[in-house]
């Protein structure tokens, strides 16, 4: 039963097929799983509507490469879901006709995954030459069609963290009002398999993430956020931490082909993130989720420092 004050957000995974091969992808080991059928997805969309979903986020893999993508969006609007959102690598949108079809289907918002300020940085991470240029073209196409609800997310890894300020400059130039800098999740998939190559120390990455947030603030973009970071490295940025915000705003369910999680926000705290012994007595303990368990297994908790005051 959803609490009246919170919005119900259902994240619907269509499957794990993708036209990129991002090296850090959490789904890297799931590519061979079968895609959900159209019939299955339409039934799930109907169920989401019946359950009172306020937001349906359609993701893959890469959902836009499915021939039925626009039919799924239309169905979600037809069952009365107020906000139908897609997280995408943006490549399909490089085709103006495809963009037009997606906009016509009634999609409400698009979240582009941008992992660098240039083709050099982005394409190396997506392992897909040309993916940055297509993404930029896709975003330009949406704007050309008058579509304005465009957000960005960036996975922070070793090879792009130094480029975050430049990427922030690009986001400012593109006028992206909602951006998330997401500290890489090494629980499964690409970042777990190549941890040493990909996962930076939080003490190394935090200064660049904070610099990127400040670049946004200086441009009047105060909705930019950092995700999956320990709060002791983000003192003074508490209003820009995704988890703190989402806990008050959303109930989030994940409906994937291989699992269903009816409390994605709460379970993360219990299962995949941890506040280790170094957090004892911390003033932020209740609101902080600490670090990824997998991160602590590799690097330990030596970078964490209990916050003394609530100020
Ligand atoms: S010491 Fe632990 S609980 Fe406190 S802010 Fe850091 S990670 Fe969070």
mmCIF file of C-alpha atoms and ligand atoms in Angstrom:
data_model
loop_
_atom_site.group_PDB
_atom_site.id
_atom_site.type_symbol
_atom_site.label_atom_id
_atom_site.label_comp_id
_atom_site.label_asym_id
_atom_site.label_seq_id
_atom_site.Cartn_x
_atom_site.Cartn_y
_atom_site.Cartn_z
ATOM 1 C CA UNK A 1 0.000 0.000 0.000
ATOM 2 C CA UNK A 2 1.600 3.283 -0.982
ATOM 3 C CA UNK A 3 1.885 6.099 1.514
ATOM 4 C CA UNK A 4 -0.184 9.041 0.340
ATOM 5 C CA UNK A 5 2.693 11.491 0.650
ATOM 6 C CA UNK A 6 5.066 9.471 -1.541
ATOM 7 C CA UNK A 7 4.895 8.763 -5.238
ATOM 8 C CA UNK A 8 4.982 5.168 -6.402
ATOM 9 C CA UNK A 9 7.730 4.696 -8.945
ATOM 10 C CA UNK A 10 7.933 1.402 -10.794
ATOM 11 C CA UNK A 11 11.103 0.666 -12.718
ATOM 12 C CA UNK A 12 10.217 -1.766 -15.466
ATOM 13 C CA UNK A 13 13.142 -3.692 -16.952
ATOM 14 C CA UNK A 14 12.371 -4.837 -20.483
ATOM 15 C CA UNK A 15 15.376 -7.192 -20.584
ATOM 16 C CA UNK A 16 19.136 -6.829 -20.688
ATOM 17 C CA UNK A 17 19.882 -6.556 -24.382
ATOM 18 C CA UNK A 18 21.762 -3.375 -25.288
ATOM 19 C CA UNK A 19 23.469 -1.728 -28.249
ATOM 20 C CA UNK A 20 26.260 -0.457 -25.957
ATOM 21 C CA UNK A 21 28.687 -2.565 -23.948
ATOM 22 C CA UNK A 22 29.446 -0.291 -20.997
ATOM 23 C CA UNK A 23 32.419 -1.715 -19.152
ATOM 24 C CA UNK A 24 30.933 -1.014 -15.699
ATOM 25 C CA UNK A 25 27.412 -2.234 -16.526
ATOM 26 C CA UNK A 26 25.697 -3.956 -13.624
ATOM 27 C CA UNK A 27 23.902 -6.165 -16.154
ATOM 28 C CA UNK A 28 27.088 -7.235 -17.958
ATOM 29 C CA UNK A 29 26.599 -10.887 -17.003
ATOM 30 C CA UNK A 30 22.883 -10.946 -17.834
ATOM 31 C CA UNK A 31 22.963 -10.165 -21.545
ATOM 32 C CA UNK A 32 22.091 -13.695 -22.543
ATOM 33 C CA UNK A 33 18.872 -13.748 -20.510
ATOM 34 C CA UNK A 34 15.816 -13.712 -22.748
ATOM 35 C CA UNK A 35 14.084 -10.380 -23.343
ATOM 36 C CA UNK A 36 10.597 -10.031 -22.005
ATOM 37 C CA UNK A 37 7.929 -10.441 -24.631
ATOM 38 C CA UNK A 38 5.577 -7.649 -25.621
ATOM 39 C CA UNK A 39 2.695 -9.563 -24.088
ATOM 40 C CA UNK A 40 4.515 -9.894 -20.767
ATOM 41 C CA UNK A 41 5.412 -6.220 -20.708
ATOM 42 C CA UNK A 42 1.906 -5.056 -21.575
ATOM 43 C CA UNK A 43 0.554 -7.190 -18.726
ATOM 44 C CA UNK A 44 3.088 -5.625 -16.349
ATOM 45 C CA UNK A 45 2.206 -2.111 -17.519
ATOM 46 C CA UNK A 46 -1.442 -2.870 -16.902
ATOM 47 C CA UNK A 47 -0.530 -4.147 -13.413
ATOM 48 C CA UNK A 48 1.518 -1.004 -12.731
ATOM 49 C CA UNK A 49 -1.455 1.155 -13.676
ATOM 50 C CA UNK A 50 -3.756 -0.890 -11.481
ATOM 51 C CA UNK A 51 -1.318 -0.591 -8.577
ATOM 52 C CA UNK A 52 -1.467 3.192 -8.885
ATOM 53 C CA UNK A 53 2.018 3.887 -10.224
ATOM 54 C CA UNK A 54 2.674 7.615 -10.528
ATOM 55 C CA UNK A 55 5.897 7.078 -12.433
ATOM 56 C CA UNK A 56 6.900 4.251 -14.769
ATOM 57 C CA UNK A 57 10.570 4.210 -15.669
ATOM 58 C CA UNK A 58 11.213 1.919 -18.610
ATOM 59 C CA UNK A 59 14.774 0.621 -18.764
ATOM 60 C CA UNK A 60 16.818 -2.250 -20.187
ATOM 61 C CA UNK A 61 19.480 -3.020 -21.116
ATOM 62 C CA UNK A 62 18.392 -0.506 -23.711
ATOM 63 C CA UNK A 63 14.626 -0.389 -24.061
ATOM 64 C CA UNK A 64 14.526 1.924 -27.095
ATOM 65 C CA UNK A 65 16.060 -0.727 -29.376
ATOM 66 C CA UNK A 66 12.933 -2.860 -28.986
ATOM 67 C CA UNK A 67 10.524 -2.638 -31.924
ATOM 68 C CA UNK A 68 7.641 -2.457 -29.414
ATOM 69 C CA UNK A 69 9.079 0.431 -27.388
ATOM 70 C CA UNK A 70 6.570 3.041 -28.558
ATOM 71 C CA UNK A 71 3.693 0.575 -28.048
ATOM 72 C CA UNK A 72 4.843 0.133 -24.441
ATOM 73 C CA UNK A 73 4.917 3.890 -23.883
ATOM 74 C CA UNK A 74 1.451 4.287 -25.424
ATOM 75 C CA UNK A 75 0.091 1.509 -23.228
ATOM 76 C CA UNK A 76 1.525 3.124 -20.102
ATOM 77 C CA UNK A 77 -0.111 6.439 -20.948
ATOM 78 C CA UNK A 78 -3.358 4.672 -21.782
ATOM 79 C CA UNK A 79 -3.544 3.056 -18.336
ATOM 80 C CA UNK A 80 -3.195 6.522 -16.821
ATOM 81 C CA UNK A 81 0.382 6.620 -15.541
ATOM 82 C CA UNK A 82 1.162 10.300 -15.106
ATOM 83 C CA UNK A 83 4.861 10.174 -15.835
ATOM 84 C CA UNK A 84 6.390 7.670 -18.241
ATOM 85 C CA UNK A 85 10.157 7.968 -18.301
ATOM 86 C CA UNK A 86 12.913 6.201 -20.190
ATOM 87 C CA UNK A 87 16.565 5.875 -19.212
ATOM 88 C CA UNK A 88 18.571 5.493 -22.397
ATOM 89 C CA UNK A 89 21.978 5.603 -24.022
ATOM 90 C CA UNK A 90 20.289 7.844 -26.590
ATOM 91 C CA UNK A 91 21.621 6.180 -29.723
ATOM 92 C CA UNK A 92 18.272 5.260 -31.275
ATOM 93 C CA UNK A 93 17.178 8.893 -30.883
ATOM 94 C CA UNK A 94 19.929 9.955 -33.299
ATOM 95 C CA UNK A 95 17.393 9.065 -35.966
ATOM 96 C CA UNK A 96 14.952 11.971 -36.129
ATOM 97 C CA UNK A 97 12.050 9.781 -37.271
ATOM 98 C CA UNK A 98 12.604 7.445 -34.300
ATOM 99 C CA UNK A 99 12.686 10.439 -31.951
ATOM 100 C CA UNK A 100 9.464 11.728 -33.461
ATOM 101 C CA UNK A 101 7.743 8.368 -32.934
ATOM 102 C CA UNK A 102 8.852 8.204 -29.310
ATOM 103 C CA UNK A 103 7.693 11.758 -28.600
ATOM 104 C CA UNK A 104 4.376 11.077 -30.354
ATOM 105 C CA UNK A 105 3.860 7.973 -28.199
ATOM 106 C CA UNK A 106 3.623 10.281 -25.187
ATOM 107 C CA UNK A 107 6.907 9.703 -23.361
ATOM 108 C CA UNK A 108 7.108 12.298 -20.589
ATOM 109 C CA UNK A 109 10.826 12.428 -19.827
ATOM 110 C CA UNK A 110 14.143 11.038 -20.979
ATOM 111 C CA UNK A 111 17.233 10.348 -18.868
ATOM 112 C CA UNK A 112 20.384 10.222 -21.003
ATOM 113 C CA UNK A 113 23.365 8.251 -19.723
ATOM 114 C CA UNK A 114 26.402 10.405 -20.480
ATOM 115 C CA UNK A 115 29.700 9.135 -19.160
ATOM 116 C CA UNK A 116 32.117 11.762 -20.387
ATOM 117 C CA UNK A 117 32.388 15.210 -21.913
ATOM 118 C CA UNK A 118 33.822 13.873 -25.162
ATOM 119 C CA UNK A 119 33.665 10.911 -27.496
ATOM 120 C CA UNK A 120 37.091 9.832 -26.246
ATOM 121 C CA UNK A 121 35.975 9.399 -22.630
ATOM 122 C CA UNK A 122 32.379 8.291 -23.250
ATOM 123 C CA UNK A 123 33.002 5.816 -26.067
ATOM 124 C CA UNK A 124 35.867 4.149 -24.200
ATOM 125 C CA UNK A 125 33.428 3.413 -21.353
ATOM 126 C CA UNK A 126 30.544 2.313 -23.572
ATOM 127 C CA UNK A 127 32.940 0.229 -25.698
ATOM 128 C CA UNK A 128 30.916 1.503 -28.639
ATOM 129 C CA UNK A 129 32.595 3.869 -31.105
ATOM 130 C CA UNK A 130 30.210 6.602 -32.246
ATOM 131 C CA UNK A 131 27.945 6.281 -29.205
ATOM 132 C CA UNK A 132 28.734 9.764 -27.878
ATOM 133 C CA UNK A 133 28.011 11.461 -31.195
ATOM 134 C CA UNK A 134 24.743 9.555 -31.543
ATOM 135 C CA UNK A 135 23.719 10.470 -28.014
ATOM 136 C CA UNK A 136 24.378 14.166 -28.685
ATOM 137 C CA UNK A 137 22.429 13.951 -31.921
ATOM 138 C CA UNK A 138 19.594 12.204 -30.068
ATOM 139 C CA UNK A 139 19.396 14.953 -27.498
ATOM 140 C CA UNK A 140 19.482 17.606 -30.205
ATOM 141 C CA UNK A 141 16.678 15.807 -32.046
ATOM 142 C CA UNK A 142 14.453 15.810 -28.977
ATOM 143 C CA UNK A 143 15.072 19.518 -28.492
ATOM 144 C CA UNK A 144 14.307 20.149 -32.163
ATOM 145 C CA UNK A 145 10.961 18.435 -31.593
ATOM 146 C CA UNK A 146 10.228 20.722 -28.654
ATOM 147 C CA UNK A 147 10.787 18.013 -26.047
ATOM 148 C CA UNK A 148 12.221 19.625 -22.924
ATOM 149 C CA UNK A 149 12.139 17.116 -20.082
ATOM 150 C CA UNK A 150 15.689 15.882 -20.480
ATOM 151 C CA UNK A 151 17.862 14.666 -17.602
ATOM 152 C CA UNK A 152 21.348 13.214 -17.420
ATOM 153 C CA UNK A 153 23.086 10.545 -15.421
ATOM 154 C CA UNK A 154 26.750 9.753 -15.250
ATOM 155 C CA UNK A 155 28.406 6.692 -13.762
ATOM 156 C CA UNK A 156 31.569 7.740 -11.954
ATOM 157 C CA UNK A 157 34.548 5.414 -12.451
ATOM 158 C CA UNK A 158 38.331 5.782 -12.384
ATOM 159 C CA UNK A 159 38.695 6.787 -16.009
ATOM 160 C CA UNK A 160 36.101 9.570 -16.084
ATOM 161 C CA UNK A 161 36.236 11.109 -12.605
ATOM 162 C CA UNK A 162 38.801 13.746 -13.578
ATOM 163 C CA UNK A 163 36.606 14.696 -16.521
ATOM 164 C CA UNK A 164 33.528 15.386 -14.357
ATOM 165 C CA UNK A 165 34.079 19.163 -14.191
ATOM 166 C CA UNK A 166 34.319 19.262 -18.003
ATOM 167 C CA UNK A 167 31.205 17.108 -18.232
ATOM 168 C CA UNK A 168 29.440 19.466 -15.824
ATOM 169 C CA UNK A 169 30.342 22.279 -18.225
ATOM 170 C CA UNK A 170 28.750 20.302 -21.041
ATOM 171 C CA UNK A 171 25.582 19.677 -19.003
ATOM 172 C CA UNK A 172 25.400 23.440 -18.300
ATOM 173 C CA UNK A 173 25.838 24.192 -22.006
ATOM 174 C CA UNK A 174 23.070 21.720 -22.847
ATOM 175 C CA UNK A 175 20.823 23.199 -20.145
ATOM 176 C CA UNK A 176 20.225 19.876 -18.345
ATOM 177 C CA UNK A 177 18.427 20.755 -15.106
ATOM 178 C CA UNK A 178 18.486 17.300 -13.474
ATOM 179 C CA UNK A 179 21.780 15.439 -13.393
ATOM 180 C CA UNK A 180 22.928 12.556 -11.225
ATOM 181 C CA UNK A 181 26.586 11.680 -10.686
ATOM 182 C CA UNK A 182 26.359 8.034 -9.696
ATOM 183 C CA UNK A 183 29.238 6.409 -7.861
ATOM 184 C CA UNK A 184 29.704 3.094 -9.653
ATOM 185 C CA UNK A 185 27.903 0.075 -8.181
ATOM 186 C CA UNK A 186 30.279 -2.928 -7.966
ATOM 187 C CA UNK A 187 27.724 -5.336 -6.495
ATOM 188 C CA UNK A 188 27.372 -7.275 -9.744
ATOM 189 C CA UNK A 189 28.469 -7.190 -13.359
ATOM 190 C CA UNK A 190 31.208 -5.189 -15.037
ATOM 191 C CA UNK A 191 32.461 -3.202 -12.045
ATOM 192 C CA UNK A 192 32.539 -6.297 -9.829
ATOM 193 C CA UNK A 193 34.428 -8.265 -12.468
ATOM 194 C CA UNK A 194 36.999 -5.520 -13.113
ATOM 195 C CA UNK A 195 36.932 -3.793 -9.727
ATOM 196 C CA UNK A 196 40.573 -2.656 -9.600
ATOM 197 C CA UNK A 197 40.444 -1.204 -13.080
ATOM 198 C CA UNK A 198 37.147 0.626 -12.652
ATOM 199 C CA UNK A 199 36.254 1.504 -9.070
ATOM 200 C CA UNK A 200 37.964 4.610 -7.679
ATOM 201 C CA UNK A 201 38.508 5.308 -4.003
ATOM 202 C CA UNK A 202 35.694 7.537 -2.786
ATOM 203 C CA UNK A 203 38.295 9.920 -1.358
ATOM 204 C CA UNK A 204 39.704 10.316 -4.881
ATOM 205 C CA UNK A 205 36.359 10.676 -6.670
ATOM 206 C CA UNK A 206 34.479 12.886 -4.192
ATOM 207 C CA UNK A 207 36.388 16.125 -4.929
ATOM 208 C CA UNK A 208 35.550 15.845 -8.637
ATOM 209 C CA UNK A 209 31.884 15.027 -7.968
ATOM 210 C CA UNK A 210 31.620 18.002 -5.616
ATOM 211 C CA UNK A 211 33.326 20.253 -8.139
ATOM 212 C CA UNK A 212 30.790 19.155 -10.759
ATOM 213 C CA UNK A 213 27.920 19.920 -8.341
ATOM 214 C CA UNK A 214 29.380 23.372 -7.678
ATOM 215 C CA UNK A 215 29.597 24.081 -11.401
ATOM 216 C CA UNK A 216 25.882 23.321 -11.607
ATOM 217 C CA UNK A 217 25.072 25.531 -8.624
ATOM 218 C CA UNK A 218 27.057 28.406 -10.118
ATOM 219 C CA UNK A 219 24.902 28.096 -13.243
ATOM 220 C CA UNK A 220 21.693 28.078 -11.174
ATOM 221 C CA UNK A 221 21.202 24.319 -11.574
ATOM 222 C CA UNK A 222 20.473 23.292 -8.004
ATOM 223 C CA UNK A 223 18.758 19.969 -8.785
ATOM 224 C CA UNK A 224 21.968 18.145 -9.633
ATOM 225 C CA UNK A 225 22.677 15.228 -7.292
ATOM 226 C CA UNK A 226 25.313 12.724 -6.212
ATOM 227 C CA UNK A 227 24.190 9.121 -5.701
ATOM 228 C CA UNK A 228 25.645 6.201 -3.714
ATOM 229 C CA UNK A 229 28.179 8.279 -1.801
ATOM 230 C CA UNK A 230 29.004 8.285 1.934
ATOM 231 C CA UNK A 231 27.914 11.551 3.532
ATOM 232 C CA UNK A 232 31.156 12.180 5.440
ATOM 233 C CA UNK A 233 32.743 12.961 2.072
ATOM 234 C CA UNK A 234 29.864 15.289 1.150
ATOM 235 C CA UNK A 235 29.475 17.589 4.123
ATOM 236 C CA UNK A 236 27.514 20.660 3.109
ATOM 237 C CA UNK A 237 26.015 18.851 0.080
ATOM 238 C CA UNK A 238 23.232 17.018 1.965
ATOM 239 C CA UNK A 239 20.486 18.636 -0.136
ATOM 240 C CA UNK A 240 22.159 17.184 -3.228
ATOM 241 C CA UNK A 241 22.295 13.537 -2.197
ATOM 242 C CA UNK A 242 19.860 11.405 -4.229
ATOM 243 C CA UNK A 243 19.128 8.852 -1.518
ATOM 244 C CA UNK A 244 18.132 11.469 1.056
ATOM 245 C CA UNK A 245 15.750 13.051 -1.436
ATOM 246 C CA UNK A 246 14.270 9.878 -2.864
ATOM 247 C CA UNK A 247 13.521 8.419 0.564
ATOM 248 C CA UNK A 248 11.127 11.267 1.270
ATOM 249 C CA UNK A 249 9.623 11.433 -2.224
ATOM 250 C CA UNK A 250 9.283 7.910 -3.628
ATOM 251 C CA UNK A 251 8.411 4.322 -3.001
ATOM 252 C CA UNK A 252 10.374 2.494 -5.647
ATOM 253 C CA UNK A 253 9.775 -0.988 -6.995
ATOM 254 C CA UNK A 254 12.009 -2.805 -9.471
ATOM 255 C CA UNK A 255 10.273 -5.236 -11.817
ATOM 256 C CA UNK A 256 12.980 -7.129 -13.676
ATOM 257 C CA UNK A 257 12.852 -10.378 -15.676
ATOM 258 C CA UNK A 258 14.932 -12.188 -13.048
ATOM 259 C CA UNK A 259 13.779 -10.493 -9.817
ATOM 260 C CA UNK A 260 11.142 -8.277 -8.266
ATOM 261 C CA UNK A 261 12.060 -5.878 -5.489
ATOM 262 C CA UNK A 262 9.121 -4.065 -3.904
ATOM 263 C CA UNK A 263 11.337 -1.800 -1.792
ATOM 264 C CA UNK A 264 14.378 -0.936 -3.876
ATOM 265 C CA UNK A 265 15.307 2.016 -1.659
ATOM 266 C CA UNK A 266 15.016 0.248 1.704
ATOM 267 C CA UNK A 267 16.590 -3.045 0.639
ATOM 268 C CA UNK A 268 19.704 -1.367 -0.743
ATOM 269 C CA UNK A 269 20.539 -0.242 2.769
ATOM 270 C CA UNK A 270 20.121 -3.760 4.136
ATOM 271 C CA UNK A 271 21.632 -5.821 1.324
ATOM 272 C CA UNK A 272 24.189 -4.061 -0.832
ATOM 273 C CA UNK A 273 25.404 -1.070 1.172
ATOM 274 C CA UNK A 274 26.791 -0.979 4.669
ATOM 275 C CA UNK A 275 27.762 1.407 7.415
ATOM 276 C CA UNK A 276 30.840 -0.338 8.816
ATOM 277 C CA UNK A 277 32.368 -0.015 12.320
ATOM 278 C CA UNK A 278 34.054 3.271 11.335
ATOM 279 C CA UNK A 279 30.543 4.796 11.259
ATOM 280 C CA UNK A 280 29.942 4.207 14.989
ATOM 281 C CA UNK A 281 28.626 7.346 16.660
ATOM 282 C CA UNK A 282 28.291 9.261 13.376
ATOM 283 C CA UNK A 283 25.763 12.101 13.428
ATOM 284 C CA UNK A 284 24.720 11.167 9.872
ATOM 285 C CA UNK A 285 24.186 7.474 10.655
ATOM 286 C CA UNK A 286 20.398 7.499 10.226
ATOM 287 C CA UNK A 287 20.362 9.253 6.851
ATOM 288 C CA UNK A 288 23.535 7.773 5.355
ATOM 289 C CA UNK A 289 23.755 4.457 3.501
ATOM 290 C CA UNK A 290 27.527 4.158 3.836
ATOM 291 C CA UNK A 291 29.436 2.384 1.058
ATOM 292 C CA UNK A 292 28.869 -0.605 -1.201
ATOM 293 C CA UNK A 293 29.590 -3.883 0.618
ATOM 294 C CA UNK A 294 31.729 -4.939 -2.333
ATOM 295 C CA UNK A 295 33.706 -1.685 -2.054
ATOM 296 C CA UNK A 296 34.329 -2.282 1.656
ATOM 297 C CA UNK A 297 35.479 -5.826 0.876
ATOM 298 C CA UNK A 298 38.158 -4.385 -1.429
ATOM 299 C CA UNK A 299 39.175 -1.075 0.121
ATOM 300 C CA UNK A 300 38.009 -1.331 3.750
ATOM 301 C CA UNK A 301 36.488 1.520 5.739
ATOM 302 C CA UNK A 302 39.614 3.604 6.365
ATOM 303 C CA UNK A 303 38.322 6.559 4.344
ATOM 304 C CA UNK A 304 35.193 7.000 6.448
ATOM 305 C CA UNK A 305 35.176 9.430 9.322
ATOM 306 C CA UNK A 306 32.223 9.668 11.703
ATOM 307 C CA UNK A 307 30.629 13.106 11.529
ATOM 308 C CA UNK A 308 30.653 14.740 14.945
ATOM 309 C CA UNK A 309 27.919 17.342 14.798
ATOM 310 C CA UNK A 310 24.599 17.529 13.020
ATOM 311 C CA UNK A 311 25.511 20.923 11.593
HETATM 312 S S1 LIG B 1 30.953 7.791 8.832
HETATM 313 FE FE1 LIG B 1 29.562 6.280 7.939
HETATM 314 S S2 LIG B 1 27.485 6.914 8.522
HETATM 315 FE FE2 LIG B 1 28.884 8.643 8.835
HETATM 316 S S3 LIG B 1 28.740 9.799 6.962
HETATM 317 FE FE3 LIG B 1 30.512 8.442 6.757
HETATM 318 S S4 LIG B 1 29.710 6.622 5.765
HETATM 319 FE FE4 LIG B 1 27.960 7.759 6.526
#
